[in-house]
mmCIF file with all atom_site columns, C-alpha atoms in Angstrom:
data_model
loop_
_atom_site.group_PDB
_atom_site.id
_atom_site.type_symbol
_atom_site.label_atom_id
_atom_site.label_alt_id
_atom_site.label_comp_id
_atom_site.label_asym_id
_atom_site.label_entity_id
_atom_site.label_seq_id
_atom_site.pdbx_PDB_ins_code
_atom_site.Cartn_x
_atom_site.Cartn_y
_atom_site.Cartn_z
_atom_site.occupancy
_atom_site.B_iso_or_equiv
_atom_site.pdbx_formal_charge
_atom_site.auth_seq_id
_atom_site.auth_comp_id
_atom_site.auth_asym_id
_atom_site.auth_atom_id
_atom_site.pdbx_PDB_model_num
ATOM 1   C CA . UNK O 1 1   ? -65.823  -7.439 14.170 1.00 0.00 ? 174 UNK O CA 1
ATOM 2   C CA . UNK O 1 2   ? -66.789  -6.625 17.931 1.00 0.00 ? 175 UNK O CA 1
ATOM 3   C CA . UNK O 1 3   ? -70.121  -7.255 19.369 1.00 0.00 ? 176 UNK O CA 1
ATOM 4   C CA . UNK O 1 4   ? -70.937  -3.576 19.728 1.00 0.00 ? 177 UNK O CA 1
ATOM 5   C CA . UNK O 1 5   ? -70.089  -2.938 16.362 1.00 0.00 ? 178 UNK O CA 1
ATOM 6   C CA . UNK O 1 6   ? -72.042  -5.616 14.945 1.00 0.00 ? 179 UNK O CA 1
ATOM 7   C CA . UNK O 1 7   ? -74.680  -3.987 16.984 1.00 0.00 ? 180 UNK O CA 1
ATOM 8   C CA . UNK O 1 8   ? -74.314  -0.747 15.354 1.00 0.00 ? 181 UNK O CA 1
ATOM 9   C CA . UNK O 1 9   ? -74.432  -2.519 11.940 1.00 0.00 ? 182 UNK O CA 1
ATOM 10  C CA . UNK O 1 10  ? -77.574  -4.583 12.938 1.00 0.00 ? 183 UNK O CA 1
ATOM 11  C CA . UNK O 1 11  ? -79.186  -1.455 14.039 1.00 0.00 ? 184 UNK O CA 1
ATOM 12  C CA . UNK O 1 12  ? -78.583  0.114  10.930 1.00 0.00 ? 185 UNK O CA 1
ATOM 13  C CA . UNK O 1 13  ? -79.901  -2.530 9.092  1.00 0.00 ? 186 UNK O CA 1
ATOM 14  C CA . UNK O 1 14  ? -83.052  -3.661 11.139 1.00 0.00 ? 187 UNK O CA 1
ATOM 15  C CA . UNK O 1 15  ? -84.606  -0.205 11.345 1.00 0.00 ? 188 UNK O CA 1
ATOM 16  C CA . UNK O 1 16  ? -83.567  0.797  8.205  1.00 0.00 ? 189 UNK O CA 1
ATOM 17  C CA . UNK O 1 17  ? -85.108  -2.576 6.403  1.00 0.00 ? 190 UNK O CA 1
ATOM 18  C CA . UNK O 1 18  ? -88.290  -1.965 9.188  1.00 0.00 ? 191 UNK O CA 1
ATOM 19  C CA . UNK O 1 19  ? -88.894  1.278  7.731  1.00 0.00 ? 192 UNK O CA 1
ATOM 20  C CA . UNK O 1 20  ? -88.928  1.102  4.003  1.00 0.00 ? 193 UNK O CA 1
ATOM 21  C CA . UNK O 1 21  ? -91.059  -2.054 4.930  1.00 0.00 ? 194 UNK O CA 1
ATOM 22  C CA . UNK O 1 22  ? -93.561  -0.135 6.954  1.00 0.00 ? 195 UNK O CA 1
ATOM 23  C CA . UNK O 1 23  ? -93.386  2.755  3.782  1.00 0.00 ? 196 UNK O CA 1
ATOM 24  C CA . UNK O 1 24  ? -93.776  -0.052 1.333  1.00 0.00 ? 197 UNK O CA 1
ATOM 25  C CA . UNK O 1 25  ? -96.907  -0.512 3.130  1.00 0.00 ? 198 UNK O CA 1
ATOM 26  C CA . UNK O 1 26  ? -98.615  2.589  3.356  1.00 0.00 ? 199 UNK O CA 1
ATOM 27  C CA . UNK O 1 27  ? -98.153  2.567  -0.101 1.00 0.00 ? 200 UNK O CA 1
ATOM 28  C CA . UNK O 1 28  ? -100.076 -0.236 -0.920 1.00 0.00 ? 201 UNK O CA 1
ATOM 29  C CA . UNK O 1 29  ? -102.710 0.830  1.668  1.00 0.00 ? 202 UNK O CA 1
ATOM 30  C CA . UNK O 1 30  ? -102.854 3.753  -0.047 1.00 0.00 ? 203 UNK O CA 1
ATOM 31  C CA . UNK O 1 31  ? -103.619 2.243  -3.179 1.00 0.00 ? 204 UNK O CA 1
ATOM 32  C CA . UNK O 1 32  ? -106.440 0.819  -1.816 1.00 0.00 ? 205 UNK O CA 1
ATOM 33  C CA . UNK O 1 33  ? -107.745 4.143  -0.294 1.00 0.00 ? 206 UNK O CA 1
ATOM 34  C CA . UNK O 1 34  ? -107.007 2.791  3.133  1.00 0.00 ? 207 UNK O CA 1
ATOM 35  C CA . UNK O 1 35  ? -105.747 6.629  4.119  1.00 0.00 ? 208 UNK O CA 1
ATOM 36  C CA . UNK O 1 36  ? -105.802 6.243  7.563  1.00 0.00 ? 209 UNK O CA 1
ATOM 37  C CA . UNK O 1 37  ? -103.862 3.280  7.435  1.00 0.00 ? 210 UNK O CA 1
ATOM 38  C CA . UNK O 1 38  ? -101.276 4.397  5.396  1.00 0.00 ? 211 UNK O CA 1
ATOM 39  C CA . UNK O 1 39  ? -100.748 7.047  7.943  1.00 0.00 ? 212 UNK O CA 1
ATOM 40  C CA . UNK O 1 40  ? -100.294 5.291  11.166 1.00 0.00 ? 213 UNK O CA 1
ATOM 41  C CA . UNK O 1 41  ? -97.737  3.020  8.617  1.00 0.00 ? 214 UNK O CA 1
ATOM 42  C CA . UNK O 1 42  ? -95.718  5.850  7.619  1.00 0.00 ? 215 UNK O CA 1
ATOM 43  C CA . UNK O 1 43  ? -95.550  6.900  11.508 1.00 0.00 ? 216 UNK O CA 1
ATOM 44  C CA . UNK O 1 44  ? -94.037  3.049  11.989 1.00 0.00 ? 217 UNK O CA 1
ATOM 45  C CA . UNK O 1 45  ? -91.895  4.198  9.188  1.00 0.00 ? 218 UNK O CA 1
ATOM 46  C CA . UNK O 1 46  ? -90.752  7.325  10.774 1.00 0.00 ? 219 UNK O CA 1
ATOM 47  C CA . UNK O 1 47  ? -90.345  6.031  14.432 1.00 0.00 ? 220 UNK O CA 1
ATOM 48  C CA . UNK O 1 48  ? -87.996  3.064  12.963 1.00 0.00 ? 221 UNK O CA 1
ATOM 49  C CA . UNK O 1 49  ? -85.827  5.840  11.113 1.00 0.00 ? 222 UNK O CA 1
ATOM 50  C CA . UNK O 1 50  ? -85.660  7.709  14.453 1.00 0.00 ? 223 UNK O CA 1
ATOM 51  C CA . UNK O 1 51  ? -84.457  4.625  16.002 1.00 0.00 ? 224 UNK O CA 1
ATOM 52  C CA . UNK O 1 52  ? -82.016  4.148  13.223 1.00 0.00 ? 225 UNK O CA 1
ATOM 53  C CA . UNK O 1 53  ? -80.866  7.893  13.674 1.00 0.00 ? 226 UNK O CA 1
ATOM 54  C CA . UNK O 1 54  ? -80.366  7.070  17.183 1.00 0.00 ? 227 UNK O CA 1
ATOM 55  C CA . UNK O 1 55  ? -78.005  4.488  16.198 1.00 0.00 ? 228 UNK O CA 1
ATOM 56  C CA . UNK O 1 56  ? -76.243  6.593  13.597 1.00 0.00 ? 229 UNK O CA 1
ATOM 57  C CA . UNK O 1 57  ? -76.207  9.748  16.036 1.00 0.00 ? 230 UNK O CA 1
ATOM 58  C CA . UNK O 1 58  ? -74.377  7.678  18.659 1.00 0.00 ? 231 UNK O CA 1
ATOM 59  C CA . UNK O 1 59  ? -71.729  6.302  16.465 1.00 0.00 ? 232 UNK O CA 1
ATOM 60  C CA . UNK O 1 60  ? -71.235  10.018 14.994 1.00 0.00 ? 233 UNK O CA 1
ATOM 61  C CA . UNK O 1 61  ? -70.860  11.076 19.098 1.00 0.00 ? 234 UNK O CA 1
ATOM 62  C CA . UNK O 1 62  ? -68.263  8.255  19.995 1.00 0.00 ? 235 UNK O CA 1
ATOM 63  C CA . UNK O 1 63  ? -66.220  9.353  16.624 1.00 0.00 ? 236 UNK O CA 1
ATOM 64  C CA . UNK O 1 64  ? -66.665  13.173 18.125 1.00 0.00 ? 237 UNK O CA 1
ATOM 65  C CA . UNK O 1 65  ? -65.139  12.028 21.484 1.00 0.00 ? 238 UNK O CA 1
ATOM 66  C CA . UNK O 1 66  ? -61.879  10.127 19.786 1.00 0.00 ? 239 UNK O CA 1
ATOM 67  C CA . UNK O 1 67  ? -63.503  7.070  19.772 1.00 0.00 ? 240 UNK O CA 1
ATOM 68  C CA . UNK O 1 68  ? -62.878  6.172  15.990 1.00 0.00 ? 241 UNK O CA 1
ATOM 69  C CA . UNK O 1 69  ? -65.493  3.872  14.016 1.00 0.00 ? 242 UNK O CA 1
ATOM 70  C CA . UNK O 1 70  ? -63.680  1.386  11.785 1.00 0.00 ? 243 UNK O CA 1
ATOM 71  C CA . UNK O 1 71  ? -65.557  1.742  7.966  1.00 0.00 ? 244 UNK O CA 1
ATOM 72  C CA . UNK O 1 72  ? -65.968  -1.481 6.435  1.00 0.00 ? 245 UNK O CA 1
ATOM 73  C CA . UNK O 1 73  ? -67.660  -3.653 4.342  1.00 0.00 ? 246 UNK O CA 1
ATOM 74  C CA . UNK O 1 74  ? -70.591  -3.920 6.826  1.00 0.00 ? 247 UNK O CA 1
ATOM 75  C CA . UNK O 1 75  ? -70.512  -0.653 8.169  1.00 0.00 ? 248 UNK O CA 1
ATOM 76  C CA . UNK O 1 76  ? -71.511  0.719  4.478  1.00 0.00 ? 249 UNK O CA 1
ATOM 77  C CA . UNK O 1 77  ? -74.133  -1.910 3.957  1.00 0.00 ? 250 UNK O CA 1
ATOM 78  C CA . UNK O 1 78  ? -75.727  -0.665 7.052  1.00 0.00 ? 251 UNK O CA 1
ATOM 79  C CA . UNK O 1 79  ? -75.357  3.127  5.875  1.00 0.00 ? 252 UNK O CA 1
ATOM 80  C CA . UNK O 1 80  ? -76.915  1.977  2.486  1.00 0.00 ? 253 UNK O CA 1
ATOM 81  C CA . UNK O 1 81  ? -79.715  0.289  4.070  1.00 0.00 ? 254 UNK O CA 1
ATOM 82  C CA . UNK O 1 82  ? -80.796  3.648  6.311  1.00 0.00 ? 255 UNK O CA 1
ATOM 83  C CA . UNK O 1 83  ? -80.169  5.879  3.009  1.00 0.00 ? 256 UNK O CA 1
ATOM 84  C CA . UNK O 1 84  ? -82.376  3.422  0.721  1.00 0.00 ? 257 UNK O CA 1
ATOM 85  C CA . UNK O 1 85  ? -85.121  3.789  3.262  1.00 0.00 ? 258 UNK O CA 1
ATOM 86  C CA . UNK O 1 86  ? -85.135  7.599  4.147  1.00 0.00 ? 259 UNK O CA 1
ATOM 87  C CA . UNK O 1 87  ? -84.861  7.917  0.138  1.00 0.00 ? 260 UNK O CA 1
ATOM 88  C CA . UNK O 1 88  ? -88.095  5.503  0.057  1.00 0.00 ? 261 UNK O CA 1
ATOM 89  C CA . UNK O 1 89  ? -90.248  7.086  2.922  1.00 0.00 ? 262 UNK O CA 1
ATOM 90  C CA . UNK O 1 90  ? -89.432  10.328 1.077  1.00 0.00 ? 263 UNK O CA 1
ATOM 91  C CA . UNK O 1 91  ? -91.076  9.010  -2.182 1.00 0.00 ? 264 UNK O CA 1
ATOM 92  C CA . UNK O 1 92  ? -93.576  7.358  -0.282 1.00 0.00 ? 265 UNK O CA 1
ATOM 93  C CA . UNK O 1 93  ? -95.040  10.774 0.945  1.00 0.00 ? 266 UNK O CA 1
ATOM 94  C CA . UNK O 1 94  ? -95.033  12.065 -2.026 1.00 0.00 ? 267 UNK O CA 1
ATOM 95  C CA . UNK O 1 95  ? -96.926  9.154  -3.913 1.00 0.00 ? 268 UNK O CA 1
ATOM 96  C CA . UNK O 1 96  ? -99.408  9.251  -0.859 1.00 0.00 ? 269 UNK O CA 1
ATOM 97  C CA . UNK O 1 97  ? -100.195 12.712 -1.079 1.00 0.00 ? 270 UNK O CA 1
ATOM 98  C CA . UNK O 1 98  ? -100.555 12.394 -4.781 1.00 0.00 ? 271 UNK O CA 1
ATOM 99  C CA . UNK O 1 99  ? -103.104 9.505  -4.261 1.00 0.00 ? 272 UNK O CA 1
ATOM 100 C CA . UNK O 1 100 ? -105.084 11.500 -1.193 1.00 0.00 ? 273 UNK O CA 1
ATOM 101 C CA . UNK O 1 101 ? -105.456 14.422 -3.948 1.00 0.00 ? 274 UNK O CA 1
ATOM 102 C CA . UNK O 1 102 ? -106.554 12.020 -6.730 1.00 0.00 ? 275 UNK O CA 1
ATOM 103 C CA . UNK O 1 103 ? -109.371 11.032 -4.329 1.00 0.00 ? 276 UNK O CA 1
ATOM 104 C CA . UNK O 1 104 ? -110.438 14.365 -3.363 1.00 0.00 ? 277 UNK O CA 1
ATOM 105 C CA . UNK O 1 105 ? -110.814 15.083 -6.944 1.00 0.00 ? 278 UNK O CA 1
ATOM 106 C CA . UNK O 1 106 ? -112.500 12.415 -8.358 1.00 0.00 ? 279 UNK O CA 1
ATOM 107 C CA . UNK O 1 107 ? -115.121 12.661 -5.422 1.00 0.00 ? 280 UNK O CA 1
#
């Protein structure tokens, strides 16, 4: 595997792992009715999946232009890791804004 492709890869990867970490943690801050907190987490969250976007959108532009991406072993494990984490910043909202109305109703 080429540099740039292991790049790609490690991008994939690193943001992806970054932001179900930073979702992981609003969750837990949320849990403790640390709302605020959870927020400016889940904004980590989403500016790491923007950065992993980036890295997806400019593979997806090379392949558009001729330049074709070789699919591998690594290549997929990089996909799964951005999938897993959109999948768990998606739950994460949800289970946050379940939590925020629990504590508006038992005020």
């Amino acid at each position: 595997m080429n540099d740039e492709r292991m790049t790609v890869v490690m991008g994939l990867i690193m943001h992806g792992g970054n932001a179900k970490g930073q979702a992981y943690q609003a969750i837990q801050l949320a849990k403790e009715g640390k709302f605020d907190e959870a927020d400016a987490a889940m904004a980590l969250a989403n500016q790491e999946l923007k950065e992993a976007h980036d890295v997806q959108t400019d593979m997806l532009t090379k392949e558009a232009q001729g330049e074709h991406t070789e699919i591998d072993l690594y290549m997929v494990h990089g996909q799964d890791h951005l999938m897993n984490a959109l999948t768990f910043r998606d739950m994460a909202i949800e289970l946050i804004a379940l939590m925020k109305r629990v504590a508006e109703l038992e005020k």
